[in-house]
Amino acid sequence: MKLTRLTAAVIVAATAITPLTFNASVPISYAEDTGAIAKLPDWIPSDFDSAVEFRNSYGATHIDNGLICLVYPDRARKGRSADTYGYELKPTAGMGLELKHEIYTHELTETCFDVFVYQPQKQGDIDLTIVDPHVQVKETPDDWEPPAIAEYSFTISQNLSITETDIFSWLPDSMTEYDEYTKKNDNVSVKDNYVVFCTMAVDQLGDKWEPDYNNKYENIKYLLTSDCTMQVPDLYDDGSIDKIYVYQAVKDGNEKISWIRTSKAEPTSYTLTADCAVLDNAQTILLSGDMRVTLVDYDTGEPLTLPEGAMPRIWTDIRQSTSDGEIKCNMQPVGFRNNPAIVGLGNFFDGYNFSFGLLDIPESYSLPEAEEKSAGYYNGTIVPENHITVKKYDNNTADVVFRLKKTARRVLPEEKSADLTDLEKGETRITFYDKDTGELIPSELVKNHNLGFGTDIRFRSNMSPDGWMYTGPVYYADSNPQVYQTDLANLYRSADIFEFLCDDQPEVTLYDNGSMELVIRTRIKVSGNINGDSKFNIADLVALQKWLLNAYDKELYYWAEADFDLDNKLTVFDLVLMRKALLKSIDLPVEVSVTESGGVAGAMIIYKVYCEGKKYFLSYQDLTYAQEPKSIIIQISEQEYREIMAQDYDSMIRNMKDPDGPGWSEIECVLELGYSDGSKIKTVSERIPGVMTKLRDLKEKYSTYVNPDESFEYGVPFFVREDGLKLYLGPDERYSTIACIPADTRLIEKGAQDNNNEWLFTEYNGQYGWIKVFKEDGKTPTIYFEQVAKKPVIYLYPEQETDVHVELELTEAELSTTYPKYNNGWDVTAYPDGRLTNKADGTHHRYLFWDAVNCRTRFDLSKGFCVAGSDTESFLKEKLTYMGLTEDEMNEFIVYWLLLMEHNKYNLISFQGDVYTDSAKLNITPTPDSMLRIFMTYVPLEEAVDIEPQQLSTFERKGFTVVEWGGSKIQ
């Protein structure tokens, strides 16, 4: 009997488990520090059932509680005595104790399990070899040793922690490990110099996997097979056979290895191929499409060790010439955390105009820039040549090496002795002096006029999309001098970029106790905006005049903005000065733009504020080199426009032109002011103008995405069909494009718009937005859905022998597999007991089977049940019986779904109604008198959730009855 799932019903009705003790006493564990005997942990198998669970969860080995447990299958043939089977454990001598060896059998199968528990007690390497002492040989010499069945290797540290070091430390040999491995890897994958084929076959469908007879095995040899098939005796056989075939490289060169699956249920075969380039004396394998990236020190040639959290990225520019013109797809930069690393860019070297380079370079390293281009590979041309090498192989793989030069950090002022200051460790003191007189500005003026500064502080970070982590505290002074107890001094020392955002830059003095002195020589600026509406105009003049006449009925919260003579009080002299300032302010610009360019990535950011008639706009362009240009035009309010136009650009321009002021040498800023008479003022500097902060805030305020009408907690997974699918801020092509998504990217539908099936809401690389699901013709899809309808089966119960025609109409999926074959429907002869005879070939069946792929149905998960995986069987029995399935129908439902669900911690289960039946219509002739269609959807969960219970209906069978059940997993 094939080993598959053990149902609870079988256990209750037909099983009896009898453990046999093999050459061992009662199971013990040994506590070395006390010499006392202690109970073994609960995870150690204690009977056949728990040994099976161990094998399905861990495979042959598991490490915990300072113990190594090995569980290995054997055969206890019926009628044989217990001394004719069973294995022995041969460990490395003197390294520990064997605490347990037992054999567990089951009356329904000849398979048994040897369970060994071993406790290491010394630091070092241990080999645990399972041997067969019962092998029959004609003659046994004196030095005869029983043959090894399996060998496992471990390393024991000084504190006796245990690490498995053999191939099974990463290679699956159990059902659970197989599922986890295949979720993270393709059916064909590479680990170091191993090629791994993961196969699944369904015995009922006649599936069979075999190696391709064209395999040459010149550079890569077969190593082993790992059988991960679920093992448990059962009366039914409805599971899959999961096996892994492993090959190992033996010499450098190119080699193709293929495995082919044939099936009685499908006319065509299915092939898995590993197209390999073997490198580094057979220590590395690159699969077709791989590109290995290595970062090395330019001077030493040694590979760099990436800091924790670091993630360098590869930018790309990919273009292809077609008869319709050039197609361009700029993928999101590809990040990696290992060095060397494998990235999937090898396919683009042939047939494409392909360029790439390196972003987020590790701290203290850089790539030199050329005069016209940043460092990179440009469709065959390398810039600069001595810092990048590219070696291509015949199977569309490549080996890329970036040679990085060590760079110095930002230059700080030389620290002075703490004996020269009264500042405590880490303190920062700021002092304001009048720029014209050199005198200390009174504290009252500093406080009333909010003197202070902003900051632009940046740290290189591999955790953020653009490679930077930002902060920017604003500091206001309540006195003069003012001492801050914050970490400003530490931030100034440690930041990769640090800018004071103020027109008059401070003089910085650092002390060796971690403190910092800032001196700012400035002029107090009075805005005149006394009424607090962010605009300086005639209304402010009227407000001040009324206040001086005691005719103003409002409190002046911003009175200091009218204190033009800086005497900390409002008088008629301030009114006169305000009139003069207002006349001067009339000649304001009507258009302001700031361009920021330069830096390692060749950035070019352009902000522009302007008006068209009575409408006001902010435009933003990101023209950074070697990435898709981004452009946003945002309509802003008149007040926001006026605030930008009313900035003190005279002081700003003086500050930008100040030759003694600090600047960021890699950045160039261009401030351009346009006036109503057509004249313009342009200023170029390494210093960022103060208006930049307001422009950034304004852009951030408006550049958010449109929220969906309906959000999905458990959305449907789907894949992108072609490169370059655009992600928009809203469900219309007039919204800004924020990303281009490459083909085969797996995404989740996060939401939708009411009455709009042409757009869906999703998330890609941390950016939320909208994609168009059809091309311009309205028919060709841009995506395909991962969701499938699994094993719907249809039972027919006429009152007498009847010829029945069944048709299935799918509106939101494509039919995949049917049995018997679906040919514009099924034509069968049905009998009252449910037997079916297929008219096409005379075969006999219990039911009609079908399944579907690319399922686009938005299932309703608003109501349902959250069920622990261990409770799945009892839950399904209760609900399916209530809804009207017979015992046979229910058993067949549970046999299929239980193995997929009970090992999840929890399942959110919902039985679908019209959502399903409207998308999968059954047309049956003659028309049934009663029909029951049960379609279960479930979501595997790690944690329990609260959900409104679903109200289910019962079913009464009348006359000619049709019953269908099926389901779908939503990941």
PDB file of N, CA, C and O in Angstrom, residues 178 182 186-188 196-202 208-210 225-229 240-245 259-261 270 272:
ATOM      1  N   TYR A 178       9.842  20.445   1.543  1.00  0.00           N
ATOM      2  CA  TYR A 178       9.625  20.543   0.086  1.00  0.00           C
ATOM      3  C   TYR A 178       8.728  21.735  -0.233  1.00  0.00           C
ATOM      4  O   TYR A 178       9.018  22.532  -1.135  1.00  0.00           O
ATOM      5  N   THR A 182      10.031  24.976  -2.406  1.00  0.00           N
ATOM      6  CA  THR A 182       9.451  25.312  -3.715  1.00  0.00           C
ATOM      7  C   THR A 182       8.751  26.649  -3.701  1.00  0.00           C
ATOM      8  O   THR A 182       8.549  27.253  -4.760  1.00  0.00           O
ATOM      9  N   ASP A 186      12.340  28.145  -7.921  1.00  0.00           N
ATOM     10  CA  ASP A 186      11.654  27.562  -9.059  1.00  0.00           C
ATOM     11  C   ASP A 186      11.801  26.048  -9.028  1.00  0.00           C
ATOM     12  O   ASP A 186      12.521  25.481  -8.205  1.00  0.00           O
ATOM     13  N   ASN A 187      11.108  25.373  -9.973  1.00  0.00           N
ATOM     14  CA  ASN A 187      11.236  23.917 -10.070  1.00  0.00           C
ATOM     15  C   ASN A 187      12.670  23.507 -10.394  1.00  0.00           C
ATOM     16  O   ASN A 187      13.097  22.398 -10.085  1.00  0.00           O
ATOM     17  N   VAL A 188      13.399  24.404 -11.075  1.00  0.00           N
ATOM     18  CA  VAL A 188      14.823  24.185 -11.317  1.00  0.00           C
ATOM     19  C   VAL A 188      15.591  25.301 -10.615  1.00  0.00           C
ATOM     20  O   VAL A 188      15.334  26.482 -10.852  1.00  0.00           O
ATOM     21  N   VAL A 196      19.204  21.489  -8.708  1.00  0.00           N
ATOM     22  CA  VAL A 196      18.101  20.857  -7.988  1.00  0.00           C
ATOM     23  C   VAL A 196      16.851  20.879  -8.872  1.00  0.00           C
ATOM     24  O   VAL A 196      16.407  21.950  -9.304  1.00  0.00           O
ATOM     25  N   PHE A 197      16.290  19.692  -9.137  1.00  0.00           N
ATOM     26  CA  PHE A 197      15.019  19.562  -9.847  1.00  0.00           C
ATOM     27  C   PHE A 197      13.946  19.155  -8.847  1.00  0.00           C
ATOM     28  O   PHE A 197      14.062  18.104  -8.200  1.00  0.00           O
ATOM     29  N   CYS A 198      12.897  19.967  -8.696  1.00  0.00           N
ATOM     30  CA  CYS A 198      11.774  19.638  -7.818  1.00  0.00           C
ATOM     31  C   CYS A 198      10.611  19.161  -8.686  1.00  0.00           C
ATOM     32  O   CYS A 198      10.123  19.905  -9.546  1.00  0.00           O
ATOM     33  N   THR A 199      10.179  17.926  -8.494  1.00  0.00           N
ATOM     34  CA  THR A 199       9.130  17.364  -9.336  1.00  0.00           C
ATOM     35  C   THR A 199       7.941  16.948  -8.494  1.00  0.00           C
ATOM     36  O   THR A 199       8.079  16.598  -7.312  1.00  0.00           O
ATOM     37  N   MET A 200       6.766  16.979  -9.113  1.00  0.00           N
ATOM     38  CA  MET A 200       5.542  16.517  -8.470  1.00  0.00           C
ATOM     39  C   MET A 200       4.773  15.689  -9.487  1.00  0.00           C
ATOM     40  O   MET A 200       4.608  16.099 -10.642  1.00  0.00           O
ATOM     41  N   ALA A 201       4.316  14.516  -9.089  1.00  0.00           N
ATOM     42  CA  ALA A 201       3.553  13.646  -9.964  1.00  0.00           C
ATOM     43  C   ALA A 201       2.304  13.181  -9.237  1.00  0.00           C
ATOM     44  O   ALA A 201       2.304  13.022  -8.015  1.00  0.00           O
ATOM     45  N   VAL A 202       1.224  12.986  -9.994  1.00  0.00           N
ATOM     46  CA  VAL A 202      -0.026  12.462  -9.445  1.00  0.00           C
ATOM     47  C   VAL A 202      -0.186  11.044  -9.966  1.00  0.00           C
ATOM     48  O   VAL A 202      -0.364  10.833 -11.178  1.00  0.00           O
ATOM     49  N   LYS A 208       4.632  10.428 -14.776  1.00  0.00           N
ATOM     50  CA  LYS A 208       5.914   9.746 -14.672  1.00  0.00           C
ATOM     51  C   LYS A 208       7.028  10.704 -15.058  1.00  0.00           C
ATOM     52  O   LYS A 208       6.968  11.346 -16.108  1.00  0.00           O
ATOM     53  N   TRP A 209       8.053  10.844 -14.205  1.00  0.00           N
ATOM     54  CA  TRP A 209       9.215  11.695 -14.486  1.00  0.00           C
ATOM     55  C   TRP A 209      10.418  10.813 -14.858  1.00  0.00           C
ATOM     56  O   TRP A 209      10.721   9.824 -14.163  1.00  0.00           O
ATOM     57  N   GLU A 210      11.121  11.198 -15.927  1.00  0.00           N
ATOM     58  CA  GLU A 210      12.304  10.481 -16.349  1.00  0.00           C
ATOM     59  C   GLU A 210      13.340  11.475 -16.870  1.00  0.00           C
ATOM     60  O   GLU A 210      12.974  12.501 -17.463  1.00  0.00           O
ATOM     61  N   THR A 225      18.697  11.295  -5.007  1.00  0.00           N
ATOM     62  CA  THR A 225      17.268  11.590  -5.068  1.00  0.00           C
ATOM     63  C   THR A 225      16.754  11.734  -3.643  1.00  0.00           C
ATOM     64  O   THR A 225      17.046  10.885  -2.785  1.00  0.00           O
ATOM     65  N   SER A 226      16.014  12.784  -3.386  1.00  0.00           N
ATOM     66  CA  SER A 226      15.387  12.994  -2.080  1.00  0.00           C
ATOM     67  C   SER A 226      13.879  12.862  -2.239  1.00  0.00           C
ATOM     68  O   SER A 226      13.248  13.654  -2.935  1.00  0.00           O
ATOM     69  N   ASP A 227      13.302  11.825  -1.616  1.00  0.00           N
ATOM     70  CA  ASP A 227      11.857  11.582  -1.710  1.00  0.00           C
ATOM     71  C   ASP A 227      11.158  12.327  -0.575  1.00  0.00           C
ATOM     72  O   ASP A 227      11.328  12.002   0.597  1.00  0.00           O
ATOM     73  N   CYS A 228      10.391  13.354  -0.942  1.00  0.00           N
ATOM     74  CA  CYS A 228       9.705  14.190   0.052  1.00  0.00           C
ATOM     75  C   CYS A 228       8.216  13.876   0.130  1.00  0.00           C
ATOM     76  O   CYS A 228       7.441  14.640   0.721  1.00  0.00           O
ATOM     77  N   THR A 229       7.785  12.773  -0.469  1.00  0.00           N
ATOM     78  CA  THR A 229       6.364  12.419  -0.498  1.00  0.00           C
ATOM     79  C   THR A 229       5.842  12.195   0.912  1.00  0.00           C
ATOM     80  O   THR A 229       6.515  11.585   1.752  1.00  0.00           O
ATOM     81  N   SER A 240       0.106  13.471  -3.938  1.00  0.00           N
ATOM     82  CA  SER A 240       1.119  13.660  -4.975  1.00  0.00           C
ATOM     83  C   SER A 240       2.430  13.011  -4.546  1.00  0.00           C
ATOM     84  O   SER A 240       2.683  12.799  -3.361  1.00  0.00           O
ATOM     85  N   ILE A 241       3.249  12.675  -5.541  1.00  0.00           N
ATOM     86  CA  ILE A 241       4.579  12.117  -5.297  1.00  0.00           C
ATOM     87  C   ILE A 241       5.581  13.245  -5.518  1.00  0.00           C
ATOM     88  O   ILE A 241       5.732  13.747  -6.636  1.00  0.00           O
ATOM     89  N   ASP A 242       6.220  13.679  -4.440  1.00  0.00           N
ATOM     90  CA  ASP A 242       7.127  14.826  -4.491  1.00  0.00           C
ATOM     91  C   ASP A 242       8.563  14.337  -4.347  1.00  0.00           C
ATOM     92  O   ASP A 242       8.957  13.834  -3.292  1.00  0.00           O
ATOM     93  N   LYS A 243       9.356  14.484  -5.424  1.00  0.00           N
ATOM     94  CA  LYS A 243      10.744  14.036  -5.392  1.00  0.00           C
ATOM     95  C   LYS A 243      11.664  15.144  -5.893  1.00  0.00           C
ATOM     96  O   LYS A 243      11.290  15.953  -6.736  1.00  0.00           O
ATOM     97  N   ILE A 244      12.876  15.130  -5.334  1.00  0.00           N
ATOM     98  CA  ILE A 244      13.912  16.084  -5.728  1.00  0.00           C
ATOM     99  C   ILE A 244      15.108  15.293  -6.267  1.00  0.00           C
ATOM    100  O   ILE A 244      15.590  14.362  -5.616  1.00  0.00           O
ATOM    101  N   TYR A 245      15.548  15.691  -7.471  1.00  0.00           N
ATOM    102  CA  TYR A 245      16.718  15.061  -8.084  1.00  0.00           C
ATOM    103  C   TYR A 245      17.865  16.073  -8.068  1.00  0.00           C
ATOM    104  O   TYR A 245      17.711  17.197  -8.542  1.00  0.00           O
ATOM    105  N   TRP A 259      14.679  16.956 -17.334  1.00  0.00           N
ATOM    106  CA  TRP A 259      13.767  15.913 -16.856  1.00  0.00           C
ATOM    107  C   TRP A 259      12.434  16.111 -17.556  1.00  0.00           C
ATOM    108  O   TRP A 259      11.981  17.243 -17.744  1.00  0.00           O
ATOM    109  N   ILE A 260      11.785  14.991 -17.932  1.00  0.00           N
ATOM    110  CA  ILE A 260      10.552  15.050 -18.714  1.00  0.00           C
ATOM    111  C   ILE A 260       9.448  14.323 -17.951  1.00  0.00           C
ATOM    112  O   ILE A 260       9.630  13.201 -17.473  1.00  0.00           O
ATOM    113  N   ARG A 261       8.275  14.988 -17.859  1.00  0.00           N
ATOM    114  CA  ARG A 261       7.100  14.361 -17.237  1.00  0.00           C
ATOM    115  C   ARG A 261       6.115  13.972 -18.329  1.00  0.00           C
ATOM    116  O   ARG A 261       5.747  14.795 -19.173  1.00  0.00           O
ATOM    117  N   TYR A 270       5.871  17.480 -20.376  1.00  0.00           N
ATOM    118  CA  TYR A 270       6.322  18.710 -19.725  1.00  0.00           C
ATOM    119  C   TYR A 270       7.791  18.532 -19.364  1.00  0.00           C
ATOM    120  O   TYR A 270       8.174  17.507 -18.798  1.00  0.00           O
ATOM    121  N   LEU A 272      11.496  20.047 -17.686  1.00  0.00           N
ATOM    122  CA  LEU A 272      12.289  20.960 -16.862  1.00  0.00           C
ATOM    123  C   LEU A 272      13.731  20.885 -17.351  1.00  0.00           C
ATOM    124  O   LEU A 272      14.291  19.794 -17.472  1.00  0.00           O
TER     125      LEU A 272
END
